[in-house]
XYZ file of C-alpha atoms in Angstrom:
676
model
C 27.576 91.244 -60.325
C 29.476 88.899 -62.677
C 27.774 86.749 -65.719
C 27.107 83.277 -63.788
C 29.434 80.356 -64.011
C 31.875 82.529 -64.719
C 34.764 80.443 -63.502
C 33.968 76.446 -63.571
C 36.398 73.206 -63.750
C 37.482 72.424 -67.423
C 39.077 75.204 -68.267
C 42.761 75.964 -69.340
C 44.756 77.764 -66.820
C 45.291 80.105 -69.388
C 41.001 81.605 -70.293
C 41.158 81.459 -66.359
C 43.313 83.568 -65.968
C 41.711 85.998 -68.009
C 38.736 85.425 -67.063
C 39.793 86.601 -63.679
C 41.180 90.344 -64.719
C 38.215 91.155 -66.563
C 36.587 91.043 -63.347
C 35.953 94.639 -62.436
C 36.263 93.867 -58.354
C 37.451 91.597 -56.715
C 36.409 87.473 -57.219
C 36.390 84.794 -53.597
C 37.642 81.779 -52.325
C 35.803 80.430 -49.930
C 37.859 77.930 -47.838
C 34.712 77.248 -46.138
C 35.200 73.400 -46.408
C 39.100 72.823 -45.937
C 40.473 75.054 -43.802
C 37.860 76.816 -41.964
C 38.138 72.903 -40.023
C 41.019 73.243 -39.494
C 41.970 76.187 -38.218
C 38.829 76.532 -35.890
C 37.559 72.834 -35.944
C 41.081 70.540 -34.891
C 39.961 69.581 -38.872
C 36.866 67.186 -37.388
C 34.629 68.480 -40.247
C 33.126 65.903 -41.614
C 31.990 65.375 -45.167
C 28.668 63.800 -43.951
C 27.614 67.974 -43.144
C 29.540 69.679 -45.705
C 28.368 68.146 -48.342
C 25.048 69.976 -47.420
C 27.000 73.301 -48.380
C 27.582 72.175 -52.129
C 23.733 72.788 -53.723
C 24.599 76.911 -52.584
C 28.381 76.812 -54.131
C 27.098 75.239 -56.917
C 25.139 79.048 -57.212
C 27.505 81.188 -55.237
C 29.857 82.417 -58.367
C 32.604 81.302 -56.957
C 36.043 81.793 -58.301
C 36.693 78.807 -56.922
C 35.867 75.881 -53.106
C 38.704 75.258 -51.536
C 37.487 71.410 -50.355
C 40.951 69.459 -50.237
C 44.974 69.261 -49.239
C 46.397 69.706 -46.486
C 45.966 68.236 -42.847
C 42.440 67.523 -43.893
C 43.423 64.802 -46.344
C 45.298 63.863 -42.511
C 43.276 63.733 -40.519
C 39.903 62.386 -42.808
C 41.890 59.053 -42.710
C 42.902 59.106 -39.030
C 39.862 60.435 -37.112
C 36.882 61.171 -39.345
C 37.894 57.877 -41.147
C 36.929 59.086 -44.651
C 38.668 58.477 -47.909
C 39.645 62.171 -49.717
C 38.629 60.607 -52.924
C 35.264 59.396 -51.462
C 35.164 63.654 -51.106
C 35.934 64.599 -54.159
C 33.624 62.316 -56.082
C 30.893 63.267 -53.881
C 31.639 67.000 -54.539
C 31.566 66.999 -58.343
C 28.837 65.377 -58.305
C 26.502 68.194 -56.204
C 28.503 70.920 -57.863
C 29.980 70.097 -61.384
C 30.075 73.529 -61.837
C 32.214 74.991 -58.816
C 36.011 74.727 -59.561
C 37.897 73.180 -57.155
C 41.111 72.534 -55.484
C 42.988 71.591 -52.612
C 46.734 72.933 -50.669
C 50.322 70.401 -51.101
C 52.660 70.986 -49.183
C 55.220 71.060 -52.080
C 58.087 67.548 -51.181
C 55.834 66.150 -49.250
C 51.820 66.944 -50.446
C 50.065 65.865 -48.393
C 52.098 64.743 -45.208
C 55.031 65.636 -43.008
C 58.576 64.439 -44.942
C 59.867 65.499 -48.326
C 58.527 62.569 -50.863
C 61.286 61.685 -53.576
C 60.332 62.234 -57.153
C 58.652 58.691 -58.022
C 55.701 59.458 -55.627
C 55.036 62.911 -56.096
C 54.665 62.092 -59.835
C 52.155 58.786 -59.524
C 50.211 60.917 -57.033
C 49.274 64.106 -58.187
C 48.633 62.562 -61.395
C 46.043 60.467 -60.133
C 43.929 63.004 -57.807
C 41.051 65.017 -59.873
C 41.652 68.452 -58.709
C 41.362 72.047 -60.890
C 43.599 73.646 -59.282
C 47.389 73.042 -57.075
C 48.340 75.349 -54.875
C 51.633 74.692 -53.757
C 53.725 76.447 -51.347
C 57.397 75.228 -49.548
C 57.633 76.554 -45.852
C 61.010 77.378 -46.449
C 60.404 79.220 -50.261
C 62.704 77.201 -51.812
C 61.152 77.405 -55.332
C 62.990 73.797 -56.629
C 61.041 71.907 -54.040
C 57.471 72.843 -56.301
C 58.710 71.678 -60.066
C 58.048 68.655 -60.129
C 54.683 69.056 -59.099
C 54.473 71.443 -61.176
C 55.327 70.070 -63.925
C 52.565 67.266 -63.464
C 50.495 69.930 -63.375
C 50.889 72.251 -66.343
C 51.132 69.246 -68.083
C 47.712 67.827 -67.073
C 47.086 70.756 -68.402
C 45.174 71.766 -64.686
C 46.507 75.037 -62.564
C 49.136 75.575 -60.456
C 48.901 78.222 -58.431
C 52.505 79.026 -56.641
C 52.257 79.969 -53.189
C 55.159 83.048 -51.233
C 55.156 81.686 -47.865
C 54.951 85.119 -46.646
C 55.531 86.130 -42.518
C 56.202 90.297 -41.016
C 59.893 89.462 -40.093
C 63.241 92.760 -40.428
C 64.381 89.816 -42.493
C 61.148 89.233 -44.830
C 61.740 92.543 -47.472
C 60.332 93.792 -50.772
C 63.065 92.386 -52.578
C 63.593 89.469 -50.399
C 59.941 88.523 -52.332
C 60.321 89.735 -55.270
C 63.253 87.120 -56.087
C 60.352 84.568 -54.715
C 58.557 85.687 -57.669
C 60.702 85.846 -59.191
C 61.667 82.389 -59.252
C 58.618 80.952 -58.909
C 57.869 82.892 -62.800
C 60.025 81.672 -64.059
C 59.490 78.022 -62.780
C 55.737 78.509 -64.398
C 57.134 79.749 -67.648
C 55.298 83.612 -66.767
C 52.638 84.316 -65.955
C 49.806 83.998 -68.527
C 48.924 81.178 -66.601
C 49.384 81.249 -63.157
C 47.745 83.157 -60.469
C 50.146 84.487 -57.509
C 49.114 83.621 -54.173
C 50.730 85.633 -51.171
C 50.027 83.031 -48.112
C 49.415 84.205 -45.071
C 49.324 81.336 -42.805
C 49.946 82.929 -39.155
C 47.630 85.750 -39.932
C 50.814 87.984 -38.957
C 50.392 90.944 -42.189
C 49.450 94.200 -41.274
C 47.756 95.411 -43.736
C 50.022 98.012 -44.318
C 52.436 96.098 -45.086
C 50.546 93.579 -47.294
C 49.377 96.851 -49.315
C 53.600 97.422 -50.091
C 53.687 93.978 -50.685
C 51.070 93.561 -53.688
C 52.021 97.076 -55.051
C 55.072 95.705 -55.642
C 54.251 92.725 -56.894
C 52.355 94.727 -59.173
C 54.968 96.708 -60.109
C 57.243 93.998 -61.357
C 55.226 91.958 -62.787
C 51.841 94.614 -64.145
C 49.999 91.280 -66.101
C 50.441 89.283 -62.960
C 46.834 88.023 -61.000
C 46.963 87.643 -56.699
C 45.269 85.930 -54.700
C 45.072 86.466 -51.237
C 44.589 84.807 -48.396
C 45.196 85.200 -44.856
C 44.348 83.897 -41.517
C 42.869 86.319 -38.828
C 44.414 85.106 -35.651
C 45.280 89.326 -35.384
C 42.237 90.647 -35.776
C 43.490 92.169 -38.911
C 41.644 89.857 -41.134
C 39.314 92.299 -43.327
C 41.237 95.593 -43.219
C 44.299 93.597 -44.447
C 41.314 92.128 -46.947
C 40.647 95.143 -48.183
C 44.307 96.415 -47.942
C 45.082 93.292 -51.047
C 41.900 94.798 -52.951
C 43.251 98.514 -53.558
C 46.519 97.439 -54.195
C 44.989 95.273 -56.664
C 44.713 91.676 -55.067
C 42.004 89.974 -57.845
C 41.321 86.418 -55.458
C 40.714 87.194 -51.829
C 39.653 84.105 -49.658
C 36.878 83.673 -47.289
C 34.540 81.164 -45.633
C 31.013 81.190 -43.804
C 30.379 83.972 -41.171
C 29.183 80.749 -40.005
C 31.934 78.831 -39.593
C 34.074 81.567 -37.898
C 35.817 81.725 -34.661
C 39.628 82.563 -34.503
C 42.358 81.335 -36.409
C 40.817 80.345 -39.915
C 39.978 83.257 -42.450
C 37.448 86.458 -42.288
C 33.763 86.078 -42.677
C 33.072 86.131 -46.316
C 29.323 87.903 -45.998
C 31.267 90.962 -43.827
C 33.915 90.285 -45.771
C 31.268 91.274 -49.203
C 29.969 94.001 -47.510
C 33.647 95.468 -46.225
C 34.934 96.084 -49.952
C 31.433 97.140 -52.115
C 31.102 100.173 -48.679
C 34.469 100.401 -49.599
C 33.465 101.496 -53.174
C 35.424 97.421 -54.542
C 33.144 94.906 -56.561
C 32.430 91.349 -55.338
C 31.435 89.042 -58.091
C 29.721 86.865 -55.421
C 25.797 85.735 -54.930
C 25.071 87.857 -51.790
C 21.825 85.573 -51.217
C 23.002 81.489 -52.017
C 25.722 82.865 -50.026
C 23.702 84.295 -47.127
C 21.736 80.237 -48.191
C 24.470 78.452 -47.101
C 25.949 80.439 -43.910
C 23.012 79.232 -42.416
C 22.681 75.470 -43.917
C 26.200 76.038 -42.281
C 25.061 77.687 -38.897
C 22.082 74.368 -38.672
C 24.847 72.297 -37.599
C 27.823 73.902 -36.535
C 26.911 74.051 -32.783
C 27.401 69.907 -33.039
C 31.169 70.860 -33.067
C 31.376 73.025 -29.998
C 33.447 69.864 -28.469
C 35.743 70.360 -31.938
C 36.933 74.043 -30.887
C 40.749 74.990 -29.942
C 40.703 75.842 -25.856
C 42.307 78.467 -26.587
C 39.530 81.100 -27.097
C 40.416 84.459 -28.996
C 41.706 86.691 -31.553
C 45.751 86.956 -31.216
C 47.731 89.824 -31.421
C 50.706 88.618 -29.837
C 50.769 85.735 -32.740
C 53.015 87.856 -34.928
C 55.974 87.530 -32.360
C 55.639 83.484 -31.664
C 53.728 83.393 -35.667
C 51.276 79.864 -34.921
C 49.742 79.606 -37.619
C 45.500 79.085 -37.761
C 45.809 76.191 -38.219
C 48.002 75.079 -36.076
C 46.564 77.228 -33.166
C 43.960 73.756 -32.177
C 45.451 70.795 -32.670
C 48.961 71.695 -30.531
C 46.432 73.160 -28.233
C 44.219 69.572 -28.558
C 47.582 68.007 -27.753
C 48.883 71.005 -25.535
C 44.912 69.516 -23.254
C 45.392 66.314 -24.103
C 49.028 66.144 -22.435
C 48.594 67.469 -19.314
C 49.821 70.853 -19.774
C 47.860 73.355 -22.159
C 48.573 75.425 -18.369
C 52.679 75.655 -20.111
C 50.617 77.371 -23.538
C 50.997 80.979 -22.658
C 54.855 80.173 -21.652
C 55.056 77.868 -24.672
C 54.525 80.271 -27.534
C 56.550 82.712 -25.050
C 59.951 80.531 -26.131
C 58.195 79.853 -30.292
C 58.484 84.216 -30.557
C 62.292 84.162 -28.781
C 63.014 80.862 -30.983
C 62.193 82.421 -34.148
C 64.625 85.384 -34.227
C 67.405 81.831 -33.808
C 65.891 79.954 -36.525
C 64.677 81.466 -39.898
C 62.178 80.012 -41.779
C 58.223 80.314 -42.332
C 56.142 78.407 -39.317
C 52.918 75.963 -41.554
C 54.084 72.418 -42.207
C 56.006 70.811 -41.370
C 57.648 74.207 -39.923
C 54.955 74.209 -37.646
C 55.099 71.040 -36.339
C 58.848 71.623 -35.845
C 59.320 74.989 -33.563
C 55.589 72.674 -31.703
C 57.726 69.443 -30.687
C 60.708 71.084 -30.288
C 60.083 74.455 -27.891
C 57.234 72.239 -25.943
C 59.208 69.998 -25.522
C 61.697 71.982 -24.018
C 59.116 73.753 -21.755
C 58.036 70.354 -20.762
C 61.359 69.526 -19.976
C 62.141 72.443 -17.862
C 58.666 72.698 -15.851
C 58.829 68.909 -14.294
C 62.150 68.751 -13.599
C 62.870 73.032 -12.178
C 59.506 73.357 -12.284
C 57.270 76.719 -13.463
C 60.222 79.004 -12.038
C 62.372 76.681 -14.421
C 60.299 77.893 -17.823
C 60.867 81.909 -16.729
C 65.057 81.624 -15.572
C 65.104 79.939 -19.210
C 62.571 82.557 -20.988
C 64.273 85.362 -19.001
C 67.702 83.942 -20.889
C 66.527 83.528 -24.234
C 64.966 87.232 -23.948
C 68.405 87.689 -23.270
C 70.467 85.816 -25.118
C 67.932 87.288 -28.255
C 67.523 90.615 -27.525
C 70.293 91.973 -24.924
C 73.141 90.465 -26.202
C 71.929 90.016 -29.738
C 73.097 86.382 -30.214
C 76.652 86.838 -28.730
C 77.604 83.628 -26.183
C 80.377 85.270 -25.218
C 78.373 88.357 -23.348
C 76.531 85.518 -21.620
C 77.886 84.073 -18.436
C 79.896 80.798 -18.722
C 76.333 79.432 -16.270
C 74.141 81.129 -19.124
C 76.064 79.324 -21.587
C 76.181 76.102 -20.588
C 72.783 76.030 -20.404
C 71.161 77.865 -23.430
C 73.790 75.389 -25.141
C 71.493 72.429 -23.632
C 68.525 74.733 -25.617
C 68.897 72.066 -29.127
C 69.539 68.593 -26.962
C 65.710 67.155 -27.021
C 65.011 68.209 -30.559
C 62.997 65.859 -33.123
C 65.089 64.702 -36.172
C 62.764 66.281 -38.794
C 64.927 69.308 -36.566
C 68.344 68.306 -37.052
C 67.238 66.808 -40.951
C 65.694 70.883 -41.298
C 69.088 72.796 -40.065
C 71.177 69.839 -42.262
C 69.083 71.130 -45.414
C 66.966 68.377 -46.273
C 63.635 69.863 -46.860
C 65.994 72.877 -48.963
C 67.471 75.923 -47.748
C 67.161 78.226 -45.184
C 64.914 81.409 -46.275
C 67.206 83.691 -44.520
C 70.043 81.171 -44.501
C 71.865 78.725 -41.819
C 71.558 78.568 -38.521
C 75.186 80.038 -35.959
C 77.468 76.264 -35.646
C 76.410 76.832 -31.630
C 73.086 75.646 -33.056
C 74.942 72.801 -34.437
C 76.622 72.256 -31.591
C 73.399 71.820 -29.279
C 70.907 69.577 -31.409
C 74.470 67.529 -31.929
C 76.516 67.238 -29.330
C 80.500 66.469 -29.656
C 79.204 65.141 -33.060
C 78.478 68.622 -34.307
C 81.412 69.545 -36.579
C 80.886 66.009 -38.592
C 77.326 66.898 -38.300
C 77.961 70.109 -40.321
C 79.816 69.070 -42.656
C 77.213 66.775 -44.320
C 75.172 70.146 -44.418
C 73.799 70.217 -48.262
C 72.567 73.821 -49.935
C 70.910 70.503 -52.764
C 66.951 70.373 -52.905
C 65.201 66.995 -51.807
C 63.814 66.472 -55.117
C 67.974 65.846 -56.456
C 68.700 63.977 -52.942
C 66.461 61.663 -51.781
C 65.920 58.388 -53.839
C 63.300 56.837 -55.348
C 60.720 54.555 -53.977
C 60.365 51.236 -55.280
C 56.728 51.222 -56.395
C 56.002 47.792 -56.495
C 57.215 47.255 -53.306
C 55.299 49.158 -51.881
C 52.905 47.665 -53.307
C 52.989 44.412 -52.325
C 53.649 45.377 -48.313
C 50.080 47.071 -48.185
C 48.363 43.955 -50.288
C 50.848 41.662 -47.549
C 48.914 44.183 -44.974
C 45.518 44.440 -46.696
C 45.023 40.925 -47.053
C 44.088 41.595 -50.764
C 45.205 44.059 -53.694
C 44.824 46.460 -52.685
C 42.728 50.186 -55.263
C 44.568 53.022 -57.078
C 43.049 54.675 -54.188
C 44.278 52.652 -50.855
C 47.685 52.877 -52.556
C 48.106 56.381 -52.781
C 46.315 57.118 -49.570
C 49.385 54.410 -48.144
C 52.093 56.447 -49.477
C 51.604 59.220 -48.147
C 50.193 57.964 -44.472
C 50.828 53.750 -44.485
C 49.727 53.478 -41.107
C 46.435 55.632 -40.638
C 45.045 54.659 -43.521
C 45.574 50.462 -43.139
C 44.189 51.559 -39.780
C 40.949 53.409 -41.394
C 40.967 50.421 -44.183
C 40.325 47.813 -41.501
C 37.529 50.391 -39.729
C 35.991 50.630 -42.309
C 35.889 46.572 -43.565
C 33.874 46.815 -39.686
C 31.977 49.137 -40.194
C 31.255 49.914 -43.293
C 30.363 53.617 -44.017
C 29.793 54.534 -40.266
C 31.397 57.052 -40.730
C 30.256 58.677 -43.798
C 26.349 58.193 -43.165
C 26.647 58.665 -39.589
C 24.518 62.287 -38.108
C 27.627 63.395 -36.776
C 26.058 64.031 -33.278
C 25.672 60.246 -33.259
C 29.023 59.850 -34.895
C 30.349 61.811 -31.814
C 28.816 60.557 -28.996
C 27.281 57.447 -29.888
C 23.780 56.732 -28.357
C 23.060 57.814 -25.106
C 20.519 56.201 -23.361
C 17.499 53.583 -23.913
C 14.952 55.321 -26.721
C 17.948 56.876 -28.347
C 17.034 56.107 -32.682
C 18.663 57.208 -35.384
C 17.971 56.696 -39.185
C 20.162 57.134 -42.071
C 20.195 55.906 -45.608
C 23.450 53.020 -46.460
C 24.047 51.733 -50.583
C 20.175 53.528 -50.811
C 18.244 52.396 -48.090
C 16.666 53.279 -44.870
C 18.214 51.833 -42.033
C 16.876 52.127 -38.243
C 19.193 51.642 -35.192
C 17.693 51.969 -31.801
C 19.486 51.622 -28.114
C 17.657 48.843 -25.498
C 19.609 48.677 -22.820
C 22.841 48.854 -21.717
C 24.292 46.352 -19.369
C 26.040 46.036 -15.801
C 29.936 46.381 -15.976
C 31.492 43.017 -15.668
C 35.253 42.153 -15.345
C 35.773 45.453 -17.225
C 33.529 44.485 -20.589
C 29.793 45.783 -20.874
C 26.483 43.898 -23.266
C 24.676 46.441 -25.067
C 21.523 45.455 -27.064
C 20.776 47.440 -29.748
C 17.433 47.482 -32.066
C 18.611 47.161 -36.146
C 16.201 47.634 -38.554
C 14.259 45.472 -35.915
C 16.192 42.926 -35.304
C 18.130 42.667 -31.560
C 21.605 42.027 -31.871
C 23.922 41.798 -28.128
C 27.281 43.669 -28.492
C 30.686 43.044 -26.175
C 32.205 46.449 -25.152
C 35.404 46.410 -24.085
C 36.161 48.965 -21.043
C 39.267 51.325 -20.107
C 38.887 49.180 -17.356
C 39.271 45.370 -19.058
C 42.186 43.510 -18.824
C 45.267 44.459 -20.396
C 48.857 43.283 -21.046
C 51.412 44.637 -18.389
C 53.515 47.088 -20.478
C 57.794 46.971 -19.621
C 59.082 49.611 -18.849
C 63.179 50.319 -19.019
C 64.818 49.934 -16.551
C 68.849 49.207 -17.179
C 71.501 50.359 -18.591
C 71.569 48.182 -20.713
C 67.467 48.469 -21.890
C 66.402 50.912 -24.817
C 63.193 52.819 -24.014
C 60.555 54.817 -26.314
C 61.500 58.989 -25.294
C 57.931 60.087 -25.978
C 54.897 58.645 -26.467
C 53.903 57.535 -30.310
C 53.841 55.385 -33.108
C 57.111 52.507 -34.134
C 56.646 53.995 -37.814
C 60.374 51.574 -38.829
C 62.431 49.046 -37.315
C 65.778 49.651 -38.250
C 67.003 52.474 -40.642
C 66.978 53.376 -43.957
C 70.904 52.703 -45.117
C 71.026 49.079 -43.497
C 66.704 47.577 -43.449
C 64.730 45.643 -40.768
C 66.851 44.960 -37.728
C 66.385 41.732 -36.246
C 67.018 39.713 -33.176
C 71.468 39.013 -33.352
C 71.914 41.746 -35.110
C 75.809 43.544 -33.861
C 74.182 47.780 -33.348
C 76.737 50.574 -32.789
C 76.511 53.140 -30.403
C 74.343 56.143 -31.897
C 72.825 53.934 -34.551
C 68.974 54.114 -35.062
C 67.591 51.042 -34.408
C 64.097 52.669 -34.792
C 61.521 55.857 -35.592
C 58.892 56.866 -33.877
C 56.731 59.186 -35.106
C 55.300 61.097 -32.534
C 53.154 64.794 -33.159
C 53.823 64.739 -36.882
C 57.790 64.507 -36.295
C 59.760 61.810 -36.470
C 62.060 60.849 -33.663
C 65.056 58.555 -34.278
C 66.131 55.708 -31.857
C 69.841 54.695 -30.461
C 71.633 52.298 -29.523
C 73.159 53.264 -26.306
C 75.538 50.823 -26.750
C 78.031 49.131 -29.199
C 76.688 45.434 -28.963
C 74.139 42.260 -29.872
C 70.225 42.784 -30.088
C 68.974 40.142 -27.012
C 65.211 41.213 -27.106
C 62.866 43.683 -29.550
C 59.690 43.826 -27.575
C 57.663 45.692 -29.696
C 56.758 45.913 -33.497
C 55.812 48.051 -37.096
C 52.914 50.336 -35.688
C 52.791 49.705 -32.617
C 51.434 52.423 -29.995
C 54.075 52.987 -27.389
C 54.340 55.217 -23.989
C 57.045 57.432 -22.824
C 59.993 55.227 -21.435
C 58.619 51.672 -22.623
C 60.786 49.063 -23.586
C 61.453 49.094 -26.826
C 64.937 46.644 -26.927
C 66.969 45.102 -25.170
C 70.937 44.712 -26.453
C 74.265 42.554 -24.242
C 77.356 44.522 -24.446
C 80.600 42.777 -26.749
C 82.542 41.639 -24.528
C 85.709 41.235 -26.806
C 87.896 38.367 -26.146
C 91.632 38.681 -25.127
């Protein structure tokens, strides 16, 4: 084992890279605080529990700890009611000698849409993180430029990540070209670690060995880190192959957090590599202690595990990334279509042969929403037989007729042309180039015709090869700050404002939650945070603001007209609370029924009324058929609501940030009558 604390915050990027080069074997990044929770526990692991790992991390001799970024940022705000800024402060205090690492999605940062340059620069400059691992789901290196510039100007470590998949078109030549672009972006290999990011866990051991070798033949001094998920069951041999080929850094997670879709277990990896003759820079006893500590609280998260159990080697076909597995299956379970998941995954595997890109956020959401929506539509209209018929058609198209439309029967061609008609707005933006260039070229023209209908040629003419960094207009930060201040009724802090720039609605909801409930989400034990106090006599003890507190459940009253009275004893003072149940009287939801009534096509949240070109809409405004009049967010995707006719807005039935259900009435339009 090498010197303790070899890698520390504050080291220059060049010193850090040289230290890695001097390792006799490999170093380890622990993903236990970030990707482990995202991949197998739907990002529900709370800082209340994760912070118990910090004292061990301080002594484990890690290269870095991935503690931040990805979808953990958003789910922390939305579900756990935690701020990522709180986490950083807490971890800096408890493990000051550990390098903290985040994951950003190029122009989308920790969100799901391309942000303009001024937002990216502002946000990146304000976050206290040492290593910024950055990937593009299109491997469009141009999209990383602004993040790279700001991180390197700050003297921090920018880590470019190559999005990896195993496919006929994803050759060594293709990846070396991507690496060339990344090296040019960063000014050489002296201050960077090049990450191969195998998000879905589809790289066979020999394919990874071959790729690492090819990269080192081109750049012998390059330091390579390999990140991969274990979905296919081949995580450990793939990591060994990477190390044998010359990778110096590997990602792993605590064995007690390992399920099916995250990174390989750290103790098993350590033993496997050392048996193969590769030294591992890791404090084994302290790592064993960290694994045991996690084992003491992970039992509280059984409810958060994916309902889809076991490794899945067919991931090499459908390529659902590890981080998307649990959340997608959760959505399927909540939506009542979990039984359709095998069929959805099969459709995804066929879809991937038609449109080529990397199924990682936001691309994975586009694939998921497009394919799950189509399968659900078929199931509702034609039953399971209809879904199987769709799969048979896609199989014939991709495998038997080599994607030649003219070799399909006329009725088959007609049916195939409807495949993308219900695709989300973000998919349409994808194929128009609004996220950047697709890695294997644009899809065939029929995809555009299917997605855009009669207007496909008009839309195709708008397709651009430009990076979103060059086409997305700067936002008015002062106006956005004023907007948040108006929603909060106070001047927001810098941290509140940055959260708002990423996720406006969920940030406001979290701030209001914390205003009402204080630090409950931070201080309550996980069993109580998730399930509450179950029966009279149950108590919970916790410390808040350095003072001890006790809450005891005294009694739960009978339900009356949808409300229940609950008596609690808080620090020996009795208080009565009224709890609303789902049976409480609700306002009736109006549904769209007439031709002039615009309904919601999906269940989601209203995040925009109007459109970016003309701004907000009001009653009396004239809108035109096909014009965007609202936008709904669902499953992290934008969905355009268009006017169904040309006329005046007679009624706007919803407000910004409202949650709506499928079919709910959004607008009432009055058709314009031309005067004679």
